């Protein structure tokens, strides 16, 4: 639990600083933000960002293949093809349709985790949660900071939605609230998983064991559909961020923008590389080793620069706004 609190604290602080920096500097694209806080070292972030995308896609595609193989009684090869084919099909849809679908799916995710939490505790709550799961130690807090580290990679990719924030209070408050909101599903899942400790540690997909213990085929099917939707949401989000980056590079070089087929082609290449990664590492090994390594990169390349250089820029701009006769009161508050 201490790890989750540590992650929530890091999320809130970094998001609040990032949101306010984006508002103050009017920078709403991830490349502009990274250049703002890293300067000439910005390519290092792009390397780490590409690696985390490949890692996440490898993990979610492998997990989806396990679910498809189990539900549809398919061989591993056939099951592994379903996820990338559907993802590529979704990439051809209009962005407005995807945004509406994923917004609705976010609500379903919360409802699903709440239902899972209630069902698990109603059946197994009498077992109690292991004491070491709720104890607070420096090691557990550091684990939470590490967990937050690689998740911070997604922040620069969503800056485009912050353009409506015009006041400092709005930006900082929304950033501070983003931490608890992001961690609510994780907290619910943690308490539900703790009731199956230590058996759950060896499961490639912990949710599978939890649903088996609940014993409701209908509920299991609904939860697996929700989780699969989350996998698609994650994959589409990351692939769209790569497409936007490639599209921008093409335009700056004088080439025409990527069309729908071009975006799908980029998706094929990225998903293909992610699949190659899974051929050389198992799902559990990918999660344990890959995430653990890249988390330090994002703490050093994004979190630390934002709360140091970024905060310094915010205060410097705030002081300039106070003495500038042309500054608007909106910029200061």
Tab-separated table of C-alpha atoms in Angstrom:
chain	number	residue	atom	x	y	z
A	1	UNK	CA	0.000	0.000	0.000
A	2	UNK	CA	2.881	2.348	0.769
A	3	UNK	CA	4.135	1.776	-2.776
A	4	UNK	CA	0.799	2.943	-4.195
A	5	UNK	CA	0.840	6.039	-1.976
A	6	UNK	CA	4.360	6.811	-3.156
A	7	UNK	CA	3.279	6.433	-6.778
A	8	UNK	CA	0.252	8.669	-6.211
A	9	UNK	CA	2.437	11.379	-4.653
A	10	UNK	CA	4.878	11.324	-7.588
A	11	UNK	CA	2.029	11.351	-10.127
A	12	UNK	CA	0.395	14.353	-8.483
A	13	UNK	CA	3.545	16.455	-8.117
A	14	UNK	CA	4.904	15.773	-11.600
A	15	UNK	CA	1.517	16.187	-13.288
A	16	UNK	CA	0.802	19.460	-11.481
A	17	UNK	CA	4.196	20.853	-12.513
A	18	UNK	CA	3.798	19.587	-16.083
A	19	UNK	CA	0.270	20.934	-16.525
A	20	UNK	CA	1.211	24.369	-15.202
A	21	UNK	CA	4.387	24.492	-17.291
A	22	UNK	CA	2.372	23.595	-20.398
A	23	UNK	CA	-0.148	26.343	-19.602
A	24	UNK	CA	2.447	28.985	-18.740
A	25	UNK	CA	4.636	28.299	-21.776
A	26	UNK	CA	1.700	27.403	-24.028
A	27	UNK	CA	3.375	24.171	-25.075
A	28	UNK	CA	0.867	21.416	-25.830
A	29	UNK	CA	2.916	18.866	-27.762
A	30	UNK	CA	5.220	16.309	-26.199
A	31	UNK	CA	8.249	17.200	-28.315
A	32	UNK	CA	7.980	20.861	-27.356
A	33	UNK	CA	7.639	19.975	-23.675
A	34	UNK	CA	10.614	17.624	-23.695
A	35	UNK	CA	12.779	20.194	-25.482
A	36	UNK	CA	11.676	22.765	-22.913
A	37	UNK	CA	12.906	20.791	-19.898
A	38	UNK	CA	15.764	18.780	-21.441
A	39	UNK	CA	17.193	21.221	-23.964
A	40	UNK	CA	19.671	19.600	-26.366
A	41	UNK	CA	19.374	16.284	-24.495
A	42	UNK	CA	15.782	15.772	-25.709
A	43	UNK	CA	16.664	12.856	-28.073
A	44	UNK	CA	17.446	10.746	-24.991
A	45	UNK	CA	13.793	10.963	-23.977
A	46	UNK	CA	12.655	9.917	-27.427
A	47	UNK	CA	14.850	6.822	-27.263
A	48	UNK	CA	13.452	5.859	-23.858
A	49	UNK	CA	9.921	6.683	-25.018
A	50	UNK	CA	10.208	4.399	-28.039
A	51	UNK	CA	11.590	1.599	-25.869
A	52	UNK	CA	8.734	1.841	-23.343
A	53	UNK	CA	6.198	1.819	-26.191
A	54	UNK	CA	7.721	-1.345	-27.626
A	55	UNK	CA	7.795	-2.920	-24.172
A	56	UNK	CA	4.178	-2.040	-23.353
A	57	UNK	CA	2.971	-3.265	-26.748
A	58	UNK	CA	4.875	-6.513	-26.249
A	59	UNK	CA	3.268	-7.016	-22.837
A	60	UNK	CA	-0.331	-6.174	-23.809
A	61	UNK	CA	-0.177	-8.173	-27.045
A	62	UNK	CA	1.150	-11.217	-25.168
A	63	UNK	CA	-1.492	-10.876	-22.464
A	64	UNK	CA	-4.233	-10.465	-25.085
A	65	UNK	CA	-3.011	-13.583	-26.904
A	66	UNK	CA	-3.294	-15.594	-23.673
A	67	UNK	CA	-6.900	-14.445	-23.200
A	68	UNK	CA	-7.851	-15.111	-26.835
A	69	UNK	CA	-6.252	-18.565	-26.771
A	70	UNK	CA	-8.128	-19.468	-23.593
A	71	UNK	CA	-11.503	-18.058	-24.628
A	72	UNK	CA	-11.528	-19.066	-28.287
A	73	UNK	CA	-9.614	-22.350	-27.852
A	74	UNK	CA	-7.001	-21.308	-30.392
A	75	UNK	CA	-3.404	-22.357	-30.811
A	76	UNK	CA	-0.824	-19.766	-29.610
A	77	UNK	CA	0.110	-18.621	-33.125
A	78	UNK	CA	-3.462	-17.914	-34.219
A	79	UNK	CA	-4.288	-16.230	-30.923
A	80	UNK	CA	-1.219	-13.995	-31.218
A	81	UNK	CA	-2.422	-12.648	-34.586
A	82	UNK	CA	-5.840	-11.443	-33.415
A	83	UNK	CA	-4.691	-8.485	-31.314
A	84	UNK	CA	-2.405	-6.791	-33.890
A	85	UNK	CA	-4.942	-7.315	-36.697
A	86	UNK	CA	-7.725	-5.679	-34.666
A	87	UNK	CA	-5.421	-2.853	-33.566
A	88	UNK	CA	-4.505	-2.093	-37.175
A	89	UNK	CA	-8.186	-2.099	-38.082
A	90	UNK	CA	-8.935	0.400	-35.306
A	91	UNK	CA	-6.114	2.655	-36.514
A	92	UNK	CA	-8.070	3.141	-39.748
A	93	UNK	CA	-11.057	4.613	-37.884
A	94	UNK	CA	-11.568	8.344	-37.455
A	95	UNK	CA	-9.955	9.826	-34.359
A	96	UNK	CA	-13.271	11.268	-33.142
A	97	UNK	CA	-14.809	7.790	-33.108
A	98	UNK	CA	-11.864	6.372	-31.176
A	99	UNK	CA	-11.909	9.209	-28.629
A	100	UNK	CA	-15.614	8.685	-27.931
A	101	UNK	CA	-15.196	4.923	-27.606
A	102	UNK	CA	-12.192	5.175	-25.303
A	103	UNK	CA	-13.857	7.790	-23.086
A	104	UNK	CA	-16.770	5.405	-22.608
A	105	UNK	CA	-14.343	2.547	-21.980
A	106	UNK	CA	-12.609	4.497	-19.218
A	107	UNK	CA	-15.909	4.571	-17.321
A	108	UNK	CA	-16.291	0.816	-17.844
A	109	UNK	CA	-12.800	0.250	-16.439
A	110	UNK	CA	-13.699	1.993	-13.185
A	111	UNK	CA	-16.987	0.103	-12.928
A	112	UNK	CA	-15.209	-3.190	-13.606
A	113	UNK	CA	-12.538	-2.668	-10.955
A	114	UNK	CA	-15.111	-1.606	-8.384
A	115	UNK	CA	-17.170	-4.733	-9.140
A	116	UNK	CA	-14.043	-6.915	-8.920
A	117	UNK	CA	-13.119	-5.349	-5.579
A	118	UNK	CA	-16.608	-5.869	-4.133
A	119	UNK	CA	-16.883	-9.453	-5.412
A	120	UNK	CA	-13.440	-10.460	-4.125
A	121	UNK	CA	-13.919	-8.978	-0.674
A	122	UNK	CA	-17.416	-10.385	-0.303
A	123	UNK	CA	-16.053	-13.889	-0.962
A	124	UNK	CA	-12.551	-13.809	0.535
A	125	UNK	CA	-12.473	-10.795	2.825
A	126	UNK	CA	-12.445	-13.004	5.912
A	127	UNK	CA	-8.927	-14.190	4.999
A	128	UNK	CA	-7.492	-10.770	5.722
A	129	UNK	CA	-4.712	-8.921	3.956
A	130	UNK	CA	-1.109	-9.979	4.684
A	131	UNK	CA	0.597	-7.583	7.084
A	132	UNK	CA	3.551	-7.050	4.771
A	133	UNK	CA	1.174	-5.785	2.108
A	134	UNK	CA	0.098	-2.790	4.187
A	135	UNK	CA	3.336	-2.042	6.036
A	136	UNK	CA	5.207	1.141	5.257
A	137	UNK	CA	8.940	1.030	4.611
A	138	UNK	CA	11.504	2.963	2.623
A	139	UNK	CA	11.730	0.059	0.184
A	140	UNK	CA	7.984	-0.029	-0.466
A	141	UNK	CA	7.826	3.735	-0.989
A	142	UNK	CA	10.742	3.534	-3.421
A	143	UNK	CA	8.904	0.754	-5.272
A	144	UNK	CA	5.975	3.128	-5.683
A	145	UNK	CA	8.229	5.837	-7.065
A	146	UNK	CA	9.623	3.317	-9.550
A	147	UNK	CA	6.079	2.299	-10.534
A	148	UNK	CA	5.247	5.930	-11.200
A	149	UNK	CA	8.442	6.372	-13.193
A	150	UNK	CA	7.577	4.419	-16.318
A	151	UNK	CA	3.940	5.523	-16.227
A	152	UNK	CA	5.105	9.135	-16.445
A	153	UNK	CA	6.062	8.421	-20.051
A	154	UNK	CA	2.410	8.859	-21.011
A	155	UNK	CA	2.128	12.428	-19.683
A	156	UNK	CA	3.838	14.289	-22.552
A	157	UNK	CA	1.684	12.416	-25.060
A	158	UNK	CA	-1.588	13.833	-23.640
A	159	UNK	CA	-0.589	17.498	-23.411
A	160	UNK	CA	-2.757	18.383	-26.416
A	161	UNK	CA	-5.897	18.170	-24.236
A	162	UNK	CA	-4.691	20.906	-21.836
A	163	UNK	CA	-5.305	23.890	-24.094
A	164	UNK	CA	-8.539	24.818	-22.305
A	165	UNK	CA	-6.734	25.469	-19.006
A	166	UNK	CA	-6.183	29.219	-18.728
A	167	UNK	CA	-5.461	29.741	-15.017
A	168	UNK	CA	-2.655	28.522	-12.805
A	169	UNK	CA	-5.130	27.257	-10.224
A	170	UNK	CA	-6.859	25.098	-12.838
A	171	UNK	CA	-3.635	23.534	-14.079
A	172	UNK	CA	-2.151	22.789	-10.662
A	173	UNK	CA	-5.388	21.492	-9.145
A	174	UNK	CA	-6.102	19.207	-12.103
A	175	UNK	CA	-2.550	17.869	-11.903
A	176	UNK	CA	-2.790	17.195	-8.177
A	177	UNK	CA	-6.126	15.423	-8.631
A	178	UNK	CA	-4.772	13.338	-11.515
A	179	UNK	CA	-2.623	11.326	-9.096
A	180	UNK	CA	-5.466	9.976	-6.922
A	181	UNK	CA	-7.739	9.495	-9.943
A	182	UNK	CA	-5.085	7.482	-11.776
A	183	UNK	CA	-4.354	5.321	-8.739
A	184	UNK	CA	-7.923	4.437	-7.670
A	185	UNK	CA	-8.112	1.341	-9.941
A	186	UNK	CA	-4.628	0.288	-8.806
A	187	UNK	CA	-5.600	0.587	-5.127
A	188	UNK	CA	-8.758	-1.468	-5.638
A	189	UNK	CA	-6.830	-4.092	-7.597
A	190	UNK	CA	-4.082	-4.194	-4.963
A	191	UNK	CA	-6.463	-5.028	-2.122
A	192	UNK	CA	-8.242	-7.625	-4.243
A	193	UNK	CA	-4.944	-9.244	-5.276
A	194	UNK	CA	-3.607	-9.231	-1.715
A	195	UNK	CA	-6.282	-11.741	-0.718
A	196	UNK	CA	-4.680	-14.273	-3.096
A	197	UNK	CA	-1.095	-13.717	-1.958
A	198	UNK	CA	1.365	-15.438	-2.501
A	199	UNK	CA	-0.153	-17.685	-5.217
A	200	UNK	CA	-0.879	-14.695	-7.431
A	201	UNK	CA	2.818	-13.819	-7.772
A	202	UNK	CA	3.444	-16.657	-10.240
A	203	UNK	CA	0.483	-15.843	-12.502
A	204	UNK	CA	1.259	-14.320	-15.952
A	205	UNK	CA	-2.097	-12.512	-15.754
A	206	UNK	CA	-3.142	-12.119	-12.072
A	207	UNK	CA	-6.683	-11.244	-13.140
A	208	UNK	CA	-7.146	-14.775	-14.481
A	209	UNK	CA	-6.569	-16.331	-11.053
A	210	UNK	CA	-8.831	-13.796	-9.347
A	211	UNK	CA	-11.690	-14.498	-11.749
A	212	UNK	CA	-11.252	-18.254	-11.352
A	213	UNK	CA	-11.551	-17.873	-7.578
A	214	UNK	CA	-14.731	-15.793	-7.897
A	215	UNK	CA	-16.236	-18.596	-9.956
A	216	UNK	CA	-18.665	-16.642	-12.140
A	217	UNK	CA	-18.219	-17.351	-15.888
A	218	UNK	CA	-20.365	-14.356	-16.835
A	219	UNK	CA	-18.448	-11.930	-14.640
A	220	UNK	CA	-15.149	-13.390	-15.870
A	221	UNK	CA	-16.180	-12.819	-19.493
A	222	UNK	CA	-17.228	-9.222	-18.809
A	223	UNK	CA	-13.977	-8.427	-16.988
A	224	UNK	CA	-11.854	-9.994	-19.708
A	225	UNK	CA	-13.665	-7.910	-22.336
A	226	UNK	CA	-13.003	-4.783	-20.267
A	227	UNK	CA	-9.334	-5.686	-19.871
A	228	UNK	CA	-8.995	-6.433	-23.589
A	229	UNK	CA	-10.527	-3.033	-24.319
A	230	UNK	CA	-7.913	-1.487	-22.050
A	231	UNK	CA	-5.177	-3.276	-23.995
A	232	UNK	CA	-6.573	-1.886	-27.258
A	233	UNK	CA	-6.866	1.579	-25.719
A	234	UNK	CA	-3.236	1.461	-24.615
A	235	UNK	CA	-1.940	0.182	-27.946
A	236	UNK	CA	-3.916	2.689	-30.020
A	237	UNK	CA	-2.818	5.566	-27.788
A	238	UNK	CA	0.870	4.753	-28.080
A	239	UNK	CA	0.703	4.010	-31.809
A	240	UNK	CA	-1.104	7.292	-32.428
A	241	UNK	CA	1.627	9.164	-30.556
A	242	UNK	CA	4.249	7.546	-32.808
A	243	UNK	CA	2.176	8.368	-35.883
A	244	UNK	CA	1.912	12.010	-34.800
A	245	UNK	CA	5.674	12.147	-34.310
A	246	UNK	CA	6.371	10.591	-37.734
A	247	UNK	CA	3.735	12.792	-39.360
A	248	UNK	CA	5.327	15.916	-37.879
A	249	UNK	CA	8.779	14.859	-39.053
A	250	UNK	CA	7.438	14.283	-42.580
A	251	UNK	CA	5.819	17.720	-42.694
A	252	UNK	CA	8.950	19.477	-41.427
A	253	UNK	CA	10.956	17.712	-44.136
A	254	UNK	CA	8.595	18.899	-46.869
A	255	UNK	CA	6.810	15.598	-47.435
A	256	UNK	CA	3.064	15.097	-47.431
A	257	UNK	CA	1.305	14.067	-44.237
A	258	UNK	CA	0.750	10.428	-43.386
A	259	UNK	CA	-2.520	9.043	-44.668
A	260	UNK	CA	-4.563	6.343	-42.994
A	261	UNK	CA	-2.651	3.616	-44.809
A	262	UNK	CA	0.631	5.232	-43.821
A	263	UNK	CA	-0.437	5.231	-40.178
A	264	UNK	CA	-1.384	1.577	-40.449
A	265	UNK	CA	2.005	0.817	-42.019
A	266	UNK	CA	3.782	2.450	-39.079
A	267	UNK	CA	1.603	0.345	-36.787
A	268	UNK	CA	2.624	-2.842	-38.609
A	269	UNK	CA	6.313	-2.043	-38.156
A	270	UNK	CA	6.005	-1.145	-34.466
A	271	UNK	CA	3.790	-4.125	-33.609
A	272	UNK	CA	6.143	-6.404	-35.534
A	273	UNK	CA	9.123	-5.228	-33.495
A	274	UNK	CA	7.120	-5.640	-30.290
A	275	UNK	CA	6.285	-9.205	-31.303
A	276	UNK	CA	9.963	-9.971	-31.844
A	277	UNK	CA	10.626	-8.802	-28.293
A	278	UNK	CA	8.148	-11.331	-26.911
A	279	UNK	CA	9.908	-14.134	-28.787
A	280	UNK	CA	13.040	-13.580	-26.721
A	281	UNK	CA	11.453	-12.929	-23.319
A	282	UNK	CA	8.468	-14.288	-21.415
A	283	UNK	CA	5.644	-12.067	-20.208
A	284	UNK	CA	6.681	-12.146	-16.548
A	285	UNK	CA	10.334	-11.457	-17.448
A	286	UNK	CA	9.330	-8.507	-19.630
A	287	UNK	CA	7.349	-6.941	-16.810
A	288	UNK	CA	9.957	-7.605	-14.120
A	289	UNK	CA	13.079	-6.586	-16.040
A	290	UNK	CA	11.948	-4.211	-18.776
A	291	UNK	CA	9.816	-1.898	-16.665
A	292	UNK	CA	12.337	-1.921	-13.836
A	293	UNK	CA	15.102	-0.719	-16.135
A	294	UNK	CA	13.192	1.969	-18.032
A	295	UNK	CA	11.630	3.500	-14.944
A	296	UNK	CA	14.955	5.074	-14.002
A	297	UNK	CA	15.211	6.619	-17.460
A	298	UNK	CA	11.876	8.427	-17.124
A	299	UNK	CA	12.584	9.559	-13.579
A	300	UNK	CA	15.855	11.107	-14.790
A	301	UNK	CA	14.708	12.314	-18.214
A	302	UNK	CA	11.265	13.669	-17.343
A	303	UNK	CA	10.265	13.714	-13.669
A	304	UNK	CA	13.482	15.291	-12.373
A	305	UNK	CA	13.751	17.954	-15.124
A	306	UNK	CA	10.081	18.914	-14.709
A	307	UNK	CA	10.262	19.412	-10.926
A	308	UNK	CA	13.564	21.322	-11.206
A	309	UNK	CA	13.977	23.148	-14.523
A	310	UNK	CA	10.237	23.136	-15.140
A	311	UNK	CA	9.334	24.608	-11.743
A	312	UNK	CA	12.099	27.203	-12.137
A	313	UNK	CA	10.597	28.255	-15.477
A	314	UNK	CA	7.147	28.489	-13.898
A	315	UNK	CA	8.345	30.783	-11.099
A	316	UNK	CA	10.457	32.869	-13.471
A	317	UNK	CA	7.501	33.359	-15.787
A	318	UNK	CA	5.249	34.152	-12.819
A	319	UNK	CA	7.611	36.880	-11.630
A	320	UNK	CA	7.815	38.313	-15.150
A	321	UNK	CA	4.022	38.369	-15.368
A	322	UNK	CA	3.782	40.334	-12.111
A	323	UNK	CA	6.097	43.120	-13.297
A	324	UNK	CA	5.050	43.159	-16.965
A	325	UNK	CA	2.394	45.792	-17.770
A	326	UNK	CA	1.108	43.623	-20.641
A	327	UNK	CA	0.716	40.450	-18.594
A	328	UNK	CA	-2.825	39.295	-18.016
A	329	UNK	CA	-4.130	38.487	-14.585
A	330	UNK	CA	-5.115	35.095	-16.018
A	331	UNK	CA	-1.449	34.100	-16.422
A	332	UNK	CA	-0.688	34.788	-12.773
A	333	UNK	CA	-3.566	32.903	-11.216
